[in-house]
Coordinates of C-alpha atoms and ligand atoms in Angstrom, one line a residue:
M1 CA 0.3 -27.4 45.0
K2 CA -2.9 -27.7 47.0
F3 CA -2.9 -26.7 50.7
H4 CA -5.3 -26.8 53.6
I5 CA -5.1 -24.7 56.8
V6 CA -6.6 -25.7 60.1
T7 CA -6.8 -22.8 62.6
F8 CA -7.2 -22.9 66.4
G9 CA -7.3 -20.0 68.8
C10 CA -7.7 -16.2 68.7
Q11 CA -8.4 -13.7 66.0
M12 CA -4.7 -13.1 65.6
N13 CA -4.3 -16.8 64.5
V14 CA -7.3 -16.5 62.2
H15 CA -5.6 -13.4 60.6
D16 CA -2.2 -15.2 60.4
S17 CA -3.9 -18.0 58.6
Q18 CA -5.6 -15.6 56.2
W19 CA -2.3 -14.0 55.5
L20 CA -0.5 -17.3 54.9
A21 CA -3.2 -18.4 52.5
R22 CA -2.8 -15.2 50.5
A23 CA 0.9 -15.5 50.4
L24 CA 0.7 -19.1 49.2
E25 CA -1.8 -18.2 46.6
A26 CA 0.5 -15.5 45.3
R27 CA 3.0 -18.3 44.7
G28 CA 0.4 -20.1 42.5
W29 CA -0.7 -22.5 45.3
E30 CA -4.4 -23.4 45.6
Q31 CA -6.5 -23.6 48.8
A32 CA -8.3 -27.0 48.9
E33 CA -10.6 -29.2 51.0
E34 CA -8.8 -31.5 53.3
D35 CA -9.3 -34.6 51.0
E36 CA -7.5 -32.9 48.1
A37 CA -4.6 -31.2 49.8
S38 CA -1.0 -32.2 49.8
V39 CA 0.3 -29.6 52.2
F40 CA -1.4 -29.1 55.6
V41 CA -0.8 -26.2 57.9
I42 CA -2.1 -26.3 61.5
N43 CA -2.1 -23.0 63.3
T44 CA -2.1 -23.7 67.0
C45 CA -3.1 -22.1 70.3
S46 CA -1.8 -22.9 73.8
V47 CA -3.6 -20.4 75.9
R48 CA -5.9 -22.9 77.7
D49 CA -7.0 -26.5 78.2
K50 CA -4.9 -29.3 76.6
P51 CA -3.6 -27.7 73.5
E52 CA -0.8 -30.1 72.7
Q53 CA -3.2 -33.0 72.8
K54 CA -5.5 -31.3 70.4
V55 CA -2.7 -30.7 68.0
Y56 CA -1.4 -34.3 68.3
S57 CA -4.8 -35.7 67.7
E58 CA -5.3 -33.4 64.6
L59 CA -1.9 -34.6 63.3
G60 CA -2.9 -38.2 64.0
R61 CA -6.0 -37.7 62.0
L62 CA -4.2 -36.0 59.1
A63 CA -1.7 -38.9 58.9
R64 CA -4.3 -40.9 57.0
H65 CA -3.8 -38.7 53.9
L66 CA -0.3 -40.3 53.6
K67 CA -2.0 -43.3 52.0
R68 CA -3.6 -41.1 49.4
D69 CA -0.6 -39.0 48.8
P70 CA 2.8 -40.3 50.1
Q71 CA 4.4 -36.9 49.3
M72 CA 2.0 -35.1 51.7
F73 CA 3.6 -33.0 54.4
A74 CA 2.5 -30.7 57.2
A75 CA 3.6 -27.5 58.9
V76 CA 2.7 -26.6 62.5
G77 CA 2.6 -22.9 63.4
G78 CA 1.6 -20.7 66.3
C79 CA 2.0 -21.0 70.1
V80 CA 2.2 -24.8 70.5
A81 CA 4.8 -24.9 67.7
Q82 CA 6.8 -22.3 69.6
Q83 CA 6.6 -24.4 72.7
I84 CA 7.2 -27.9 71.4
G85 CA 9.4 -26.8 68.4
K86 CA 11.4 -29.6 66.8
G87 CA 9.7 -32.1 69.1
F88 CA 7.0 -32.4 66.4
F89 CA 9.6 -33.7 63.9
N90 CA 10.3 -36.8 66.0
R91 CA 6.8 -37.6 66.8
F92 CA 5.3 -37.0 63.3
P93 CA 7.8 -37.6 60.5
F94 CA 5.5 -35.9 58.0
V95 CA 5.7 -32.6 59.9
R96 CA 8.5 -30.8 58.0
L97 CA 8.0 -27.2 59.1
V98 CA 7.5 -25.6 62.6
F99 CA 7.1 -21.9 62.9
G100 CA 6.4 -19.4 65.7
T101 CA 4.7 -16.0 65.5
D102 CA 7.9 -14.2 64.5
G103 CA 8.8 -17.0 62.1
I104 CA 5.5 -16.9 60.1
A105 CA 6.8 -14.1 57.8
N106 CA 9.2 -16.6 56.3
A107 CA 6.9 -19.6 56.3
P108 CA 5.6 -19.2 52.7
N109 CA 9.2 -19.3 51.3
A110 CA 10.0 -22.3 53.6
L111 CA 6.9 -24.2 52.4
E112 CA 7.9 -23.5 48.8
R113 CA 11.4 -24.9 49.3
L114 CA 10.0 -27.9 51.1
A115 CA 7.5 -28.6 48.3
E116 CA 10.4 -28.4 45.8
G117 CA 12.3 -30.9 47.8
A118 CA 15.1 -28.4 48.4
E119 CA 15.1 -29.0 52.2
E120 CA 14.0 -31.9 54.4
R121 CA 12.9 -29.9 57.5
V122 CA 12.8 -26.3 58.6
A123 CA 12.3 -24.7 62.1
L124 CA 11.5 -21.0 62.2
L125 CA 11.4 -20.5 66.0
D126 CA 13.6 -17.5 66.7
F127 CA 12.2 -14.4 68.2
V128 CA 13.2 -11.1 66.6
D129 CA 13.5 -7.6 68.1
L130 CA 11.4 -5.7 65.6
Y131 CA 8.0 -6.4 64.0
P132 CA 8.8 -8.6 61.0
E133 CA 6.9 -6.9 58.2
R134 CA 5.1 -9.4 56.1
E135 CA 4.8 -9.4 52.3
L136 CA 1.4 -8.2 51.1
A137 CA -0.4 -9.2 47.9
A138 CA 0.2 -6.9 44.8
D139 CA -2.8 -4.8 45.9
G140 CA -1.2 -4.1 49.3
T141 CA -3.7 -6.1 51.3
V142 CA -4.3 -9.5 52.9
T143 CA -8.1 -9.9 52.1
M144 CA -9.8 -11.9 49.5
P145 CA -11.5 -10.0 46.7
G146 CA -15.0 -8.9 47.5
T147 CA -14.4 -9.0 51.3
R148 CA -15.8 -6.0 53.2
Q149 CA -14.3 -6.8 56.6
A150 CA -10.6 -7.1 57.4
F151 CA -8.1 -7.5 60.3
V152 CA -5.0 -5.5 60.4
N153 CA -2.1 -6.4 62.7
I154 CA -0.6 -3.5 64.6
M155 CA 1.7 -5.4 66.9
Q156 CA 2.9 -8.8 68.0
G157 CA 3.7 -10.3 71.3
C158 CA 3.1 -9.1 74.9
D159 CA 5.2 -7.7 77.7
N160 CA 2.7 -8.0 80.6
F161 CA 3.4 -11.4 82.0
C162 CA 0.1 -11.8 83.8
A163 CA 0.7 -14.6 86.2
Y164 CA -1.4 -17.2 84.4
C165 CA -0.6 -16.4 80.8
I166 CA 1.7 -18.2 78.4
V167 CA 1.4 -15.6 75.6
P168 CA 4.6 -13.6 76.5
Y169 CA 6.5 -16.9 76.2
T170 CA 4.9 -18.2 73.0
R171 CA 4.6 -14.9 71.1
G172 CA 7.6 -13.1 72.5
R173 CA 8.1 -9.5 73.5
Q174 CA 5.8 -6.8 72.3
K175 CA 6.8 -5.4 68.9
S176 CA 4.8 -2.6 67.4
R177 CA 4.5 -2.3 63.7
K178 CA 5.4 1.1 62.1
P179 CA 2.4 3.4 62.0
D180 CA 3.0 4.2 58.3
A181 CA 2.9 0.5 57.4
V182 CA -0.4 0.1 59.3
I183 CA -2.0 3.2 57.6
E184 CA -0.8 2.1 54.2
E185 CA -2.4 -1.3 54.6
C186 CA -5.6 0.2 55.9
R187 CA -5.8 2.6 52.9
A188 CA -5.2 -0.2 50.5
L189 CA -8.0 -2.2 52.1
A190 CA -10.4 0.7 51.9
N191 CA -9.5 1.2 48.2
K192 CA -10.4 -2.4 47.7
G193 CA -13.9 -1.9 49.2
V194 CA -13.3 -2.9 52.8
R195 CA -15.7 -1.1 55.1
E196 CA -14.9 -2.6 58.5
L197 CA -11.4 -2.8 60.0
T198 CA -10.4 -4.5 63.2
L199 CA -6.9 -3.5 64.5
L200 CA -5.3 -6.4 66.1
G201 CA -2.7 -6.9 68.9
Q202 CA -2.3 -8.6 72.2
N203 CA -2.5 -5.3 74.0
V204 CA -3.3 -2.6 71.5
N205 CA -3.3 0.1 74.1
S206 CA 0.4 -0.1 74.6
F207 CA 1.0 0.3 70.9
G208 CA 4.3 2.1 70.2
M209 CA 5.6 1.6 73.7
D210 CA 8.4 -0.7 72.7
S211 CA 11.5 -0.7 70.6
G212 CA 9.4 -0.4 67.4
G213 CA 7.7 2.8 68.7
T214 CA 7.9 6.0 66.7
G215 CA 6.2 8.3 69.2
V216 CA 2.7 7.7 67.7
S217 CA 0.3 6.5 70.4
F218 CA -2.6 4.1 69.9
A219 CA -5.1 7.0 70.3
E220 CA -3.3 8.8 67.4
L221 CA -3.1 5.7 65.2
L222 CA -6.8 5.1 65.8
R223 CA -7.7 8.7 64.7
E224 CA -5.6 8.3 61.6
V225 CA -7.2 5.1 60.6
A226 CA -10.7 6.4 61.4
A227 CA -10.1 9.3 59.0
I228 CA -9.5 7.0 56.0
D229 CA -12.1 7.4 53.3
G230 CA -14.5 4.4 53.1
I231 CA -13.9 3.0 56.6
E232 CA -17.4 3.0 58.0
R233 CA -16.7 0.7 61.0
L234 CA -13.5 0.5 63.0
R235 CA -12.8 -1.9 65.9
F236 CA -9.8 -3.0 67.9
T237 CA -8.9 -5.8 70.1
T238 CA -7.5 -6.7 72.7
S239 CA -7.3 -3.9 75.3
H240 CA -5.6 -4.2 78.7
P241 CA -7.4 -2.0 81.3
K242 CA -4.2 -0.8 82.8
D243 CA -3.1 0.8 79.5
I244 CA -6.3 2.3 78.1
A245 CA -5.6 6.0 77.7
D246 CA -8.1 8.8 78.4
E247 CA -7.7 9.8 74.7
V248 CA -8.9 6.3 73.6
I249 CA -11.9 6.6 75.9
A250 CA -12.6 10.0 74.5
A251 CA -12.4 8.7 70.9
F252 CA -15.5 6.6 71.5
G253 CA -17.4 9.9 71.9
E254 CA -15.7 11.6 69.0
L255 CA -15.2 9.2 66.1
D256 CA -18.5 8.3 64.5
N257 CA -17.1 5.2 62.8
L258 CA -15.5 3.8 65.9
C259 CA -17.9 1.1 66.8
P260 CA -19.8 1.2 70.1
S261 CA -18.2 -2.0 71.5
L262 CA -15.2 -2.8 73.6
H263 CA -13.7 -6.1 74.8
L264 CA -12.1 -5.2 78.1
P265 CA -10.8 -8.4 79.9
M266 CA -11.5 -8.0 83.6
Q267 CA -10.4 -11.6 84.5
A268 CA -11.6 -11.3 88.2
G269 CA -13.7 -8.9 90.3
S270 CA -11.6 -9.2 93.5
D271 CA -8.7 -6.8 94.0
A272 CA -6.8 -9.5 95.9
V273 CA -7.1 -11.9 93.0
L274 CA -6.2 -9.2 90.4
K275 CA -3.1 -8.5 92.4
K276 CA -2.0 -12.1 92.4
M277 CA -2.8 -12.3 88.7
R278 CA -0.4 -9.3 88.3
R279 CA -3.0 -7.4 86.3
K280 CA -1.8 -4.0 87.7
Y281 CA -5.3 -2.5 88.1
D282 CA -7.9 -2.7 90.7
M283 CA -11.7 -2.7 90.5
K284 CA -11.9 1.1 91.2
R285 CA -9.8 1.7 88.1
Y286 CA -11.8 -0.8 86.0
L287 CA -15.1 0.7 87.0
G288 CA -13.8 4.2 86.4
I289 CA -13.0 3.2 82.8
V290 CA -16.5 1.6 82.4
D291 CA -18.2 4.7 83.7
A292 CA -16.1 7.0 81.5
L293 CA -16.8 5.0 78.4
R294 CA -20.6 5.0 79.2
E295 CA -20.5 8.7 79.7
V296 CA -19.1 9.4 76.2
R297 CA -20.9 6.5 74.5
P298 CA -24.0 5.5 76.4
D299 CA -24.8 2.7 73.9
I300 CA -21.4 1.0 74.2
S301 CA -21.5 -2.8 74.5
L302 CA -18.9 -4.1 76.8
T303 CA -17.6 -7.7 76.7
T304 CA -15.0 -9.4 78.8
D305 CA -12.8 -12.4 79.7
L306 CA -13.0 -14.0 83.1
I307 CA -11.1 -16.7 84.9
V308 CA -12.5 -18.6 87.8
G309 CA -10.5 -20.8 90.2
F310 CA -7.3 -18.8 90.1
P311 CA -4.9 -20.2 92.8
G312 CA -6.1 -18.8 96.2
E313 CA -9.5 -17.6 94.9
T314 CA -11.9 -17.8 97.9
D315 CA -15.7 -17.9 97.9
E316 CA -15.7 -14.2 98.8
D317 CA -13.4 -13.4 95.9
F318 CA -15.7 -15.3 93.6
E319 CA -18.7 -13.5 94.9
Q320 CA -17.0 -10.3 94.1
T321 CA -16.5 -11.4 90.5
L322 CA -20.3 -12.1 90.3
A323 CA -21.1 -8.7 91.8
M324 CA -18.8 -6.9 89.4
V325 CA -20.2 -8.8 86.4
K326 CA -23.6 -7.6 87.5
R327 CA -22.4 -4.0 88.2
V328 CA -20.8 -3.6 84.8
G329 CA -23.6 -5.5 83.0
F330 CA -21.3 -7.1 80.4
E331 CA -23.3 -7.9 77.3
S332 CA -21.4 -11.2 77.0
S333 CA -18.3 -12.8 78.4
F334 CA -15.9 -15.6 77.8
S335 CA -15.2 -17.4 81.0
F336 CA -12.7 -20.1 81.7
K337 CA -11.5 -22.3 84.5
Y338 CA -8.0 -21.5 85.5
S339 CA -5.4 -24.0 84.2
D340 CA -1.7 -24.2 84.8
R341 CA 0.3 -23.2 81.8
P342 CA 4.0 -24.3 81.7
G343 CA 6.5 -21.8 82.8
T344 CA 4.0 -19.2 84.1
A345 CA 4.2 -17.7 87.6
S346 CA 0.9 -19.0 88.8
V347 CA 2.0 -22.7 88.4
N348 CA 3.8 -22.2 91.7
M349 CA 1.0 -20.4 93.5
E350 CA -1.0 -22.2 96.2
P351 CA -3.5 -23.3 97.1
K352 CA -5.0 -24.6 93.9
V353 CA -8.8 -24.5 93.8
D354 CA -10.5 -27.8 93.8
P355 CA -11.6 -28.6 90.2
E356 CA -15.2 -29.3 91.3
I357 CA -15.4 -26.0 93.1
A358 CA -14.0 -24.3 90.0
Q359 CA -16.5 -26.0 87.8
S360 CA -19.5 -25.0 90.0
R361 CA -18.2 -21.4 90.0
L362 CA -17.9 -21.4 86.3
Q363 CA -21.5 -22.7 86.0
R364 CA -22.8 -20.0 88.3
L365 CA -21.0 -17.3 86.5
Q366 CA -22.2 -18.5 83.1
E367 CA -25.8 -18.7 84.4
L368 CA -25.6 -15.1 85.6
Q369 CA -24.1 -14.0 82.3
N370 CA -26.9 -15.7 80.4
T371 CA -29.4 -13.7 82.4
I372 CA -27.6 -10.4 81.8
T373 CA -27.1 -11.2 78.1
K374 CA -30.8 -11.9 77.7
E375 CA -31.8 -8.7 79.5
S376 CA -29.5 -6.5 77.5
L377 CA -30.5 -8.0 74.1
K378 CA -34.1 -7.6 75.1
K379 CA -33.7 -3.9 75.6
L380 CA -32.7 -3.5 71.9
E381 CA -36.1 -4.7 70.7
G382 CA -37.7 -1.9 68.7
R383 CA -34.5 0.0 68.1
E384 CA -33.4 1.0 64.6
T385 CA -29.9 0.1 63.6
T386 CA -27.7 -0.8 60.6
V387 CA -26.4 -4.2 59.6
L388 CA -23.3 -5.0 57.6
V389 CA -24.5 -8.1 55.7
E390 CA -22.0 -10.9 56.0
G391 CA -23.9 -13.6 53.9
K392 CA -26.9 -15.8 53.8
S393 CA -28.1 -17.4 57.0
R394 CA -27.9 -21.1 57.3
R395 CA -31.7 -21.4 57.5
Q396 CA -33.7 -20.2 54.5
E397 CA -37.4 -19.4 54.3
D398 CA -39.5 -20.2 51.3
S399 CA -40.4 -16.8 49.8
A400 CA -37.5 -14.7 51.0
V401 CA -33.8 -14.9 51.5
S402 CA -32.5 -15.0 55.0
W403 CA -29.5 -12.9 55.7
R404 CA -27.0 -12.7 58.5
G405 CA -24.9 -9.7 59.5
R406 CA -23.7 -7.5 62.3
D407 CA -24.9 -4.3 63.9
P408 CA -22.3 -1.6 64.8
A409 CA -21.6 -3.2 68.2
G410 CA -20.9 -6.5 66.5
R411 CA -24.1 -8.3 67.5
V412 CA -25.4 -10.9 65.0
V413 CA -28.6 -9.8 63.3
N414 CA -30.6 -12.1 61.1
F415 CA -33.3 -10.8 58.8
T416 CA -35.2 -11.7 55.6
S417 CA -35.4 -9.9 52.3
R418 CA -36.8 -10.6 48.8
R419 CA -33.6 -9.1 47.3
D420 CA -30.5 -11.0 46.5
G421 CA -26.9 -9.8 46.5
L422 CA -26.9 -8.0 49.8
T423 CA -23.6 -9.4 51.0
G424 CA -21.2 -6.6 51.9
M425 CA -24.0 -3.9 52.0
I426 CA -24.8 -1.9 55.1
V427 CA -28.6 -1.8 55.4
P428 CA -31.1 -0.2 57.8
V429 CA -33.0 -2.7 60.1
R430 CA -35.3 -2.5 63.1
I431 CA -34.7 -5.1 65.8
A432 CA -37.9 -7.1 66.1
Q433 CA -36.9 -9.8 68.5
A434 CA -34.0 -10.8 70.8
K435 CA -32.9 -14.4 70.7
K436 CA -30.5 -16.1 73.2
H437 CA -27.3 -14.9 71.5
S438 CA -28.5 -13.0 68.4
L439 CA -31.1 -10.6 67.2
V440 CA -33.9 -10.8 64.6
G441 CA -34.3 -7.7 62.5
E442 CA -36.9 -6.5 60.0
R443 CA -36.1 -4.2 57.0
T444 CA -36.9 -0.5 57.3
G445 CA -36.7 2.4 55.0
E446 CA -36.6 2.0 51.2
P447 CA -37.9 -1.3 49.8
W448 CA -34.4 -2.8 49.4
Ligands
5AD501 N1 -6.2 -20.4 82.5 C1 -7.5 -20.0 82.1 N2 -7.7 -19.0 81.3 C2 -6.7 -18.4 80.8 N3 -6.7 -17.3 79.9 C3 -5.4 -17.0 79.6 N4 -4.6 -17.9 80.3 C4 -5.4 -18.7 81.0 C5 -5.1 -19.8 82.0 N5 -3.9 -20.2 82.3 C6 -7.8 -16.6 79.4 C7 -7.8 -15.2 79.8 C8 -7.5 -14.4 78.6 C9 -8.1 -15.3 77.5 C10 -7.6 -15.1 76.1 O1 -7.8 -16.6 78.0 O2 -9.1 -14.8 80.3 O3 -8.0 -13.1 78.5
SF4_502 FE1 -1.6 -12.7 78.5 FE2 -1.8 -10.6 80.1 FE3 -0.4 -10.3 77.8 FE4 -3.1 -10.6 77.8 S1 -2.0 -8.9 78.7 S2 -1.7 -11.7 76.5 S3 -3.5 -12.0 79.5 S4 0.1 -11.6 79.5

């Protein structure tokens, strides 16, 4: 059976798709290009914009493969599947499976039964109380052979109910995975040659603070993972400022392999807006975290998420966001225009910001960010660093191979070398030049 997966959305969806692919391969299925596949999986996201429309148009596009293969069928997973559920079956008869985040653990078996013709349609939409442990490949991991970087899930769902956010409704309540299961998977990955791990969860800082908790905090888990032999780079995402513990901040100064970067969604720079967003921190607390992080790790690269045009956001509120973005000096940020998500608290909040005003705020914010990004990358010129090589660059030069990788903070670095076979290696590099969103490096040290 040949399958093709299309993924929208966050790193958690990317990881879910990787896991699903491995689980299907373990059943003898083969990953294929779209034109050769008989089973399609669309992993969806509903956090912003017009997510349903995107999924409908993707399904509409895939329908053409029915001509080539009348047996073809599709599965829709992720947040939109959780919302629309069986509605997909009526609209697109070739959709035969819908699954939500908690249902994904059973999706491979369901796909197998559907392919064998044992069942017509399956919906896996129930939420469960505990983290549904997923099957791993025989080697105890989810990664493809030869991969040096891997994601590891430590929890699912979210309990925060920020006023604008649909995630608690589509991914359910927070459910932490058992620390032993996390550690075991991380060890297995390290044994397979993985050097960089990213621990994933909607709000990793509240790890263990739910019914799945065993008393092990996120800071403790982080230390245990960092101590695993072979893990040279450790990251985690996403962090909620209200939950980041002093021990986690301290870890940035203590654990050498904890990478000097943190994505810390600020969302807005005005206390009034943060309050309406139900974020449960103010800018004093946020800046306190930033300063504490910089004290223990002066080279830490901070990135963030920002929303403009939240209901009731005034010009002054927005000016405060600009001022705070400058004050923190985020190296980069993702910024979005607020959009109503069904069922969230802010749908009923007034007044809504005029879309044109929201658009012009977004533009101003992004212009400011571009300037800050440029300045902070420029400061790195001349510095020595290390790059974990991810593969060859798209553009190649005549006499040498161009490579692309990331420095410890996760910045993209391109460099050339006469040597081949560098993928997966960690190599020393000097930053020669800052580009708009990436760096150009030159080799240093031994002639590698
Ligand atoms: N409108 C705009 N942006 C949103 N985000 C989440 N919900 C919304 C919404 N309703 C943004 C937040 C979050 C990121 C993943 O998406 O900034 O951190
Ligand atoms: Fe959404 Fe807030 Fe949970 Fe993040 S912490 S997923 S923004 S509800």
